[in-house]
Tab-separated table of C-alpha atoms in Angstrom:
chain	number	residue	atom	x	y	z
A	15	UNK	CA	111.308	98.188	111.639
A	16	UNK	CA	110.675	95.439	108.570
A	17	UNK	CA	110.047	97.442	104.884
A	18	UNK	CA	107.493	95.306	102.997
A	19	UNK	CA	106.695	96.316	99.770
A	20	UNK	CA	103.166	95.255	98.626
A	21	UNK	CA	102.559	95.285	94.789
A	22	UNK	CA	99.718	94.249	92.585
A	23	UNK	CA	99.555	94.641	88.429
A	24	UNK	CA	96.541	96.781	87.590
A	25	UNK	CA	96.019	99.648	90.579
A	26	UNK	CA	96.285	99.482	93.804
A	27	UNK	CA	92.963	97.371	94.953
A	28	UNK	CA	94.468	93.488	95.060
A	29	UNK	CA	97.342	94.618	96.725
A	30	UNK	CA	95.100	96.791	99.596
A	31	UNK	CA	93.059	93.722	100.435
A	32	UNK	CA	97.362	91.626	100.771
A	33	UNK	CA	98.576	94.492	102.376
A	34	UNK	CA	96.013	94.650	105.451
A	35	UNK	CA	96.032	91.059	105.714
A	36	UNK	CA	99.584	91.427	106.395
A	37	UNK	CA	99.691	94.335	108.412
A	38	UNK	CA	97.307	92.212	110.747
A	39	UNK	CA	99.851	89.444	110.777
A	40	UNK	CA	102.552	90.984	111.782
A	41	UNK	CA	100.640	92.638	114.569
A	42	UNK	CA	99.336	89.900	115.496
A	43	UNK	CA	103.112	88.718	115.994
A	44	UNK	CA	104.494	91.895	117.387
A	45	UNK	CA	106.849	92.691	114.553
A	46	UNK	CA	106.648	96.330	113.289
A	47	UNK	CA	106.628	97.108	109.750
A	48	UNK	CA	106.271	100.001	107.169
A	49	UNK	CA	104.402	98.707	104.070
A	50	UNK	CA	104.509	100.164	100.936
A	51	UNK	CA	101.650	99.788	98.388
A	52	UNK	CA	102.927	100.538	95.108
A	53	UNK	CA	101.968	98.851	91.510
A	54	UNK	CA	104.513	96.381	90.478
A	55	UNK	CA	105.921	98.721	87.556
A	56	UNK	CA	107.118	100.821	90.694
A	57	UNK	CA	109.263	97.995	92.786
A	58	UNK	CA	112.363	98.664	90.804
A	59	UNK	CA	112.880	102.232	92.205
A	60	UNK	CA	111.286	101.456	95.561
A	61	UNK	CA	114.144	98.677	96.612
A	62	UNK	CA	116.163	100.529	99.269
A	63	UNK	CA	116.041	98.589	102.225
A	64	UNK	CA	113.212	96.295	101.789
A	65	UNK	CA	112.940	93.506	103.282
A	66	UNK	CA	110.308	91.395	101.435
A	67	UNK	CA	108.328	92.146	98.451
A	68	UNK	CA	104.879	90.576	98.189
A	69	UNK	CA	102.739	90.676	95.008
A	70	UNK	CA	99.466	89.272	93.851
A	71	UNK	CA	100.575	88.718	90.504
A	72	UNK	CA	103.624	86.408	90.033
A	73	UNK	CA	106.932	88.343	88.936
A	74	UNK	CA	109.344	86.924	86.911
A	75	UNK	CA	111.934	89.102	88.026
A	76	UNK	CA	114.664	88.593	90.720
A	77	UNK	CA	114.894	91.698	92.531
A	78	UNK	CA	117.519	90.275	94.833
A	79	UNK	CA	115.210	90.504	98.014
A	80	UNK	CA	113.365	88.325	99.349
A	81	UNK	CA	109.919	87.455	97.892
A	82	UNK	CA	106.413	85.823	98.883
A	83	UNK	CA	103.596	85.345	96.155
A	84	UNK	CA	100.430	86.750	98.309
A	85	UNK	CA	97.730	85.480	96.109
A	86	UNK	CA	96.789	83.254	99.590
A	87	UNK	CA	95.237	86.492	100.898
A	88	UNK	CA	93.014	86.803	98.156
A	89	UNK	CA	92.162	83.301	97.411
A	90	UNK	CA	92.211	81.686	100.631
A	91	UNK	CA	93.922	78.520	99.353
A	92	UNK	CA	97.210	78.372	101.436
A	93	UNK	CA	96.466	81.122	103.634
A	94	UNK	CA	98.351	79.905	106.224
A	95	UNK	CA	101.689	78.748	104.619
A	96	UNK	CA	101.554	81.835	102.975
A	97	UNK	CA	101.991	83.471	106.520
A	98	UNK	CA	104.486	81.245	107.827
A	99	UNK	CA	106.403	82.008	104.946
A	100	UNK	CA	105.806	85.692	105.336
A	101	UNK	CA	106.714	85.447	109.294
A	102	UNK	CA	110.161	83.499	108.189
A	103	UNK	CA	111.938	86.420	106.238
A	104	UNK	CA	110.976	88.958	108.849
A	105	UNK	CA	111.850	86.885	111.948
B	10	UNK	CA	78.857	104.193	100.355
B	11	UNK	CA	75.556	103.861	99.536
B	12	UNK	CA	74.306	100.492	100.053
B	13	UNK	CA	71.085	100.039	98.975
B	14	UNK	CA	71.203	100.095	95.256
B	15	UNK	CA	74.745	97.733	95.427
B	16	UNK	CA	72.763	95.046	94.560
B	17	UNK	CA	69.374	93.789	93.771
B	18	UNK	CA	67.816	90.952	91.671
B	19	UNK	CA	68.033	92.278	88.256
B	20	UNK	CA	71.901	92.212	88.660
B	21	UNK	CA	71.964	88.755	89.582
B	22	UNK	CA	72.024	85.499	86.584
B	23	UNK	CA	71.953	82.784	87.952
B	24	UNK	CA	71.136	80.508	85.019
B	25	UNK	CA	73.665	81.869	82.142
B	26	UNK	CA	75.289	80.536	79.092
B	27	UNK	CA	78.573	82.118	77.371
B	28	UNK	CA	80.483	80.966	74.732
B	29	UNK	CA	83.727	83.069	76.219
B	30	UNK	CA	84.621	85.314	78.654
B	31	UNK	CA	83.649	88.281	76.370
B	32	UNK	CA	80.236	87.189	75.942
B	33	UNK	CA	80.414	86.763	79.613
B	34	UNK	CA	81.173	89.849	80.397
B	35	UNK	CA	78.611	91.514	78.057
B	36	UNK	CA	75.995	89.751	79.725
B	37	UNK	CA	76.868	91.287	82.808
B	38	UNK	CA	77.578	94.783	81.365
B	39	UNK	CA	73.661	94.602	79.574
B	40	UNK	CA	72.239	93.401	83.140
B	41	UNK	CA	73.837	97.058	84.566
B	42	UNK	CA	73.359	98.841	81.655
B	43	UNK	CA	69.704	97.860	81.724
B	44	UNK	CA	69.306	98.730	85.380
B	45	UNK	CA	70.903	102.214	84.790
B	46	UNK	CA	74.203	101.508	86.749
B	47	UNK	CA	76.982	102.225	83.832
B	48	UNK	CA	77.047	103.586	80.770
B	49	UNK	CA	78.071	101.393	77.725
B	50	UNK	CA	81.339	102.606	77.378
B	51	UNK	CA	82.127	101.245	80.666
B	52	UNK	CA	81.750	97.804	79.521
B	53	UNK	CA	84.403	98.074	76.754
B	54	UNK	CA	86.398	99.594	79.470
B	55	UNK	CA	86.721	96.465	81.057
B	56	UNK	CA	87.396	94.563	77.914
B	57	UNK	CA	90.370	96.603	77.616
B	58	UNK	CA	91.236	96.127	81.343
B	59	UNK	CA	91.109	92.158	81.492
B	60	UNK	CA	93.766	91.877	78.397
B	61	UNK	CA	96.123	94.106	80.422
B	62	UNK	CA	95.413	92.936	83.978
B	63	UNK	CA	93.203	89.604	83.741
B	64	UNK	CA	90.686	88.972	86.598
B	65	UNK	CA	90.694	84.904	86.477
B	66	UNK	CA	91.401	83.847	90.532
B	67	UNK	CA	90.571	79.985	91.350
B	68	UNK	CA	89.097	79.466	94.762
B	69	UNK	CA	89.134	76.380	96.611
B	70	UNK	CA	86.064	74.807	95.256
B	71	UNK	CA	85.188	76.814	91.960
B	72	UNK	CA	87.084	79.611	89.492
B	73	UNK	CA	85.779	83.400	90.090
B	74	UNK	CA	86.511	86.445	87.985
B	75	UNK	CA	86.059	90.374	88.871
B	76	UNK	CA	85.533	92.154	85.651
B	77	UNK	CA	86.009	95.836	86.368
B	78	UNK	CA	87.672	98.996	85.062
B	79	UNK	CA	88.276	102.400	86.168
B	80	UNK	CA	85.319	104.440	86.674
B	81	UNK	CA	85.292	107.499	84.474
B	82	UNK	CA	81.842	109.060	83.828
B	83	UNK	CA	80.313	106.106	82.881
B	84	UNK	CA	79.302	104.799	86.180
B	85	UNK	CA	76.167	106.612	87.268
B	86	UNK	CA	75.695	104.425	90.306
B	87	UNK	CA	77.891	101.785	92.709
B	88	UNK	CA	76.674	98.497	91.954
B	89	UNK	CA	77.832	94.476	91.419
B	90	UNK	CA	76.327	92.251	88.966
B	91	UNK	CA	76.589	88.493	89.221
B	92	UNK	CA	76.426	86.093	86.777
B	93	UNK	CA	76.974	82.392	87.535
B	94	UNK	CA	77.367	80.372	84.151
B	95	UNK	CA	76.042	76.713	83.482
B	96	UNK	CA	79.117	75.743	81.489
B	97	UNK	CA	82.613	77.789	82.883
B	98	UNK	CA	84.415	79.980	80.263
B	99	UNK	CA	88.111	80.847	79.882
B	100	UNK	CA	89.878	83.990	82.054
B	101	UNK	CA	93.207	84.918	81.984
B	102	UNK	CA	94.665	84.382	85.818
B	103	UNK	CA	94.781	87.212	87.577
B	104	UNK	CA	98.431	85.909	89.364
B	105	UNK	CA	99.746	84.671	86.200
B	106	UNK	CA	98.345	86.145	82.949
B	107	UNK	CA	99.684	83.109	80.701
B	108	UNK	CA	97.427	80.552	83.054
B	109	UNK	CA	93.565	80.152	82.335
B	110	UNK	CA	91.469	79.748	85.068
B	111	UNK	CA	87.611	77.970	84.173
B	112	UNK	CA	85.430	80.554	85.645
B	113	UNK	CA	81.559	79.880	86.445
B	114	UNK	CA	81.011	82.268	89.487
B	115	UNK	CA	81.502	86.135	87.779
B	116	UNK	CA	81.397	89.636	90.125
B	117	UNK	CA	81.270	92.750	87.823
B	118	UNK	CA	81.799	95.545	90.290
B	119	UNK	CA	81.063	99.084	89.389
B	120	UNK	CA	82.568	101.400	92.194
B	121	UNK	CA	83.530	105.300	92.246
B	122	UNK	CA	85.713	106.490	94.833
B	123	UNK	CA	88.455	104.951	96.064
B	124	UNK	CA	88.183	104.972	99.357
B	125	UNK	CA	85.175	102.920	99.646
B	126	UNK	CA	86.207	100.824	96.359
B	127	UNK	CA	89.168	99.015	98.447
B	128	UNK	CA	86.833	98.626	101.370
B	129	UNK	CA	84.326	96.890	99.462
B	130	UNK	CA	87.029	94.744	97.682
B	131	UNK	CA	88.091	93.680	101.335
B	132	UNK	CA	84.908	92.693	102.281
B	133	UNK	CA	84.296	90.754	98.959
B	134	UNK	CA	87.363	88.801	99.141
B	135	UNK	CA	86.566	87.442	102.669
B	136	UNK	CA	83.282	86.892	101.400
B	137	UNK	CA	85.470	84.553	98.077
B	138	UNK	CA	87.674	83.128	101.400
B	139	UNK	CA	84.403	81.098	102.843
B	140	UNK	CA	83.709	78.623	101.270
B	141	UNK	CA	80.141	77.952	102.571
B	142	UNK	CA	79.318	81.293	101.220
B	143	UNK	CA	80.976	80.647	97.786
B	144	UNK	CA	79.217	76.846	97.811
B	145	UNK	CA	75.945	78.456	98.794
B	146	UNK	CA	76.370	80.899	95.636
B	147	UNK	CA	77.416	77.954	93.534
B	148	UNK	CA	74.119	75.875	94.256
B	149	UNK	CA	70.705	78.084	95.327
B	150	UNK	CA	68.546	78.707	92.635
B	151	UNK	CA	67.481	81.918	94.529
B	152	UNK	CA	68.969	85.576	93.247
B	153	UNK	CA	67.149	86.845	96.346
B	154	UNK	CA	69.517	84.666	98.356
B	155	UNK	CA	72.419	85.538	96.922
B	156	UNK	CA	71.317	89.126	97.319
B	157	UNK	CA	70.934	88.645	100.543
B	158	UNK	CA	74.040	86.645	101.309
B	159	UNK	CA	76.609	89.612	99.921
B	160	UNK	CA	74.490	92.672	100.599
B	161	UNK	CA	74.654	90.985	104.589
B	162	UNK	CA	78.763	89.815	104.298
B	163	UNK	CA	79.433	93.732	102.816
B	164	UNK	CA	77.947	95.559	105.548
């Protein structure tokens, strides 16, 4: 089981909309995952054995795990690299 | 959620002019006040909202921005106002608060509960992720159209 935490600034609404998108990708690619949807205030306390931290705002901060911008799921633009590059830290 | 009062013409501009992203949004927030959606207070709200967590998001062919804020009291019903400007004004980025994004195409949403808040967001953003729909917004010169076009992509 990958742990991917999903983080967005204000609430929790930007990162809902990442968070299914991704939850259909990795089904889509039979990997199973636990997501957690937290605001990006939270990811400091939430670190124990994540495996990728996606956010829809960009972070400054190195967390020391790896980590995917998900903007793509919102936008559109990039969707797909976006994916791949989502698929490559959980493969 | 209640869809039939989500949108209708009155909430729609097609034709508007803003000097800045304030007056932008106060356009919007007098189309909903006007229409008995929100309460005033709502609107400064979301001025408060956008310096904390900025709304700016550029889509492939045009810059969009989602004004919104917490509903408290002041939202008597669910609704979206649009408001598509002739010259774009200046948002904050919603990825990257220190990057402006030109913004013509605006969404002010105005949603209680949760539940159906995120659902609705969902739907929006696929609706933001074709780009015939967002072209389609960016050129008719019908609000009934555009009506149309969300009310049947948020079903």
């Amino acid at each position: 089981m990958k742990k991917i935490i999903v983080a967005c600034g204000g609430a929790v609404a930007t990162s809902t909309v990442a968070a299914s998108a991704i939850k259909d990708l990795c089904k889509a690619n039979q990997i199973p995952v636990e997501i957690i949807q937290i605001r990006m205030s939270e990811i400091e306390s939430n670190l124990d054995g994540v495996d990728l931290i996606v956010t829809t705002m960009r972070i400054k901060k190195d967390f020391g795990k790896p980590y995917v911008n998900g903007m793509a799921f919102l936008s559109g633009i990039n969707k797909e690299t976006t994916e791949e590059q989502i698929l490559s830290y959980l493969k | 959620m209640n869809m039939t009062n989500l949108l209708n013409e009155k909430l729609i501009c097609l034709d508007g002019t803003a000097a800045d992203s304030t007056e932008a949004i106060n356009l919007l927030g007098t189309m909903m006040v006007q229409d008995g959606y929100i309460h005033p207070s709502y609107i400064g709200a979301i001025h408060k909202r956008e310096i904390n967590f900025p709304t700016g998001i550029v889509l492939a062919s045009c810059g969009i921005a989602l004004p919104h804020a917490t509903p408290e009291d002041n939202v008597f019903k669910n609704g979206i106002a649009v408001l598509r400007l002739k010259q774009p004004v200046q948002f904050h980025s919603m990825e990257n608060p220190d990057d402006n994004v030109s913004v013509t195409l605006l969404f002010m949403l105005a949603l209680n509960g949760s539940e159906n808040h995120l659902n609705m967001l969902q739907k929006l953003f696929a609706i933001f992720q074709q780009e015939t729909l967002v072209q389609c917004m960016q050129q008719t010169t019908s609000a009934k159209e555009v009506c149309q076009l969300m009310l049947d992509n948020l079903k």
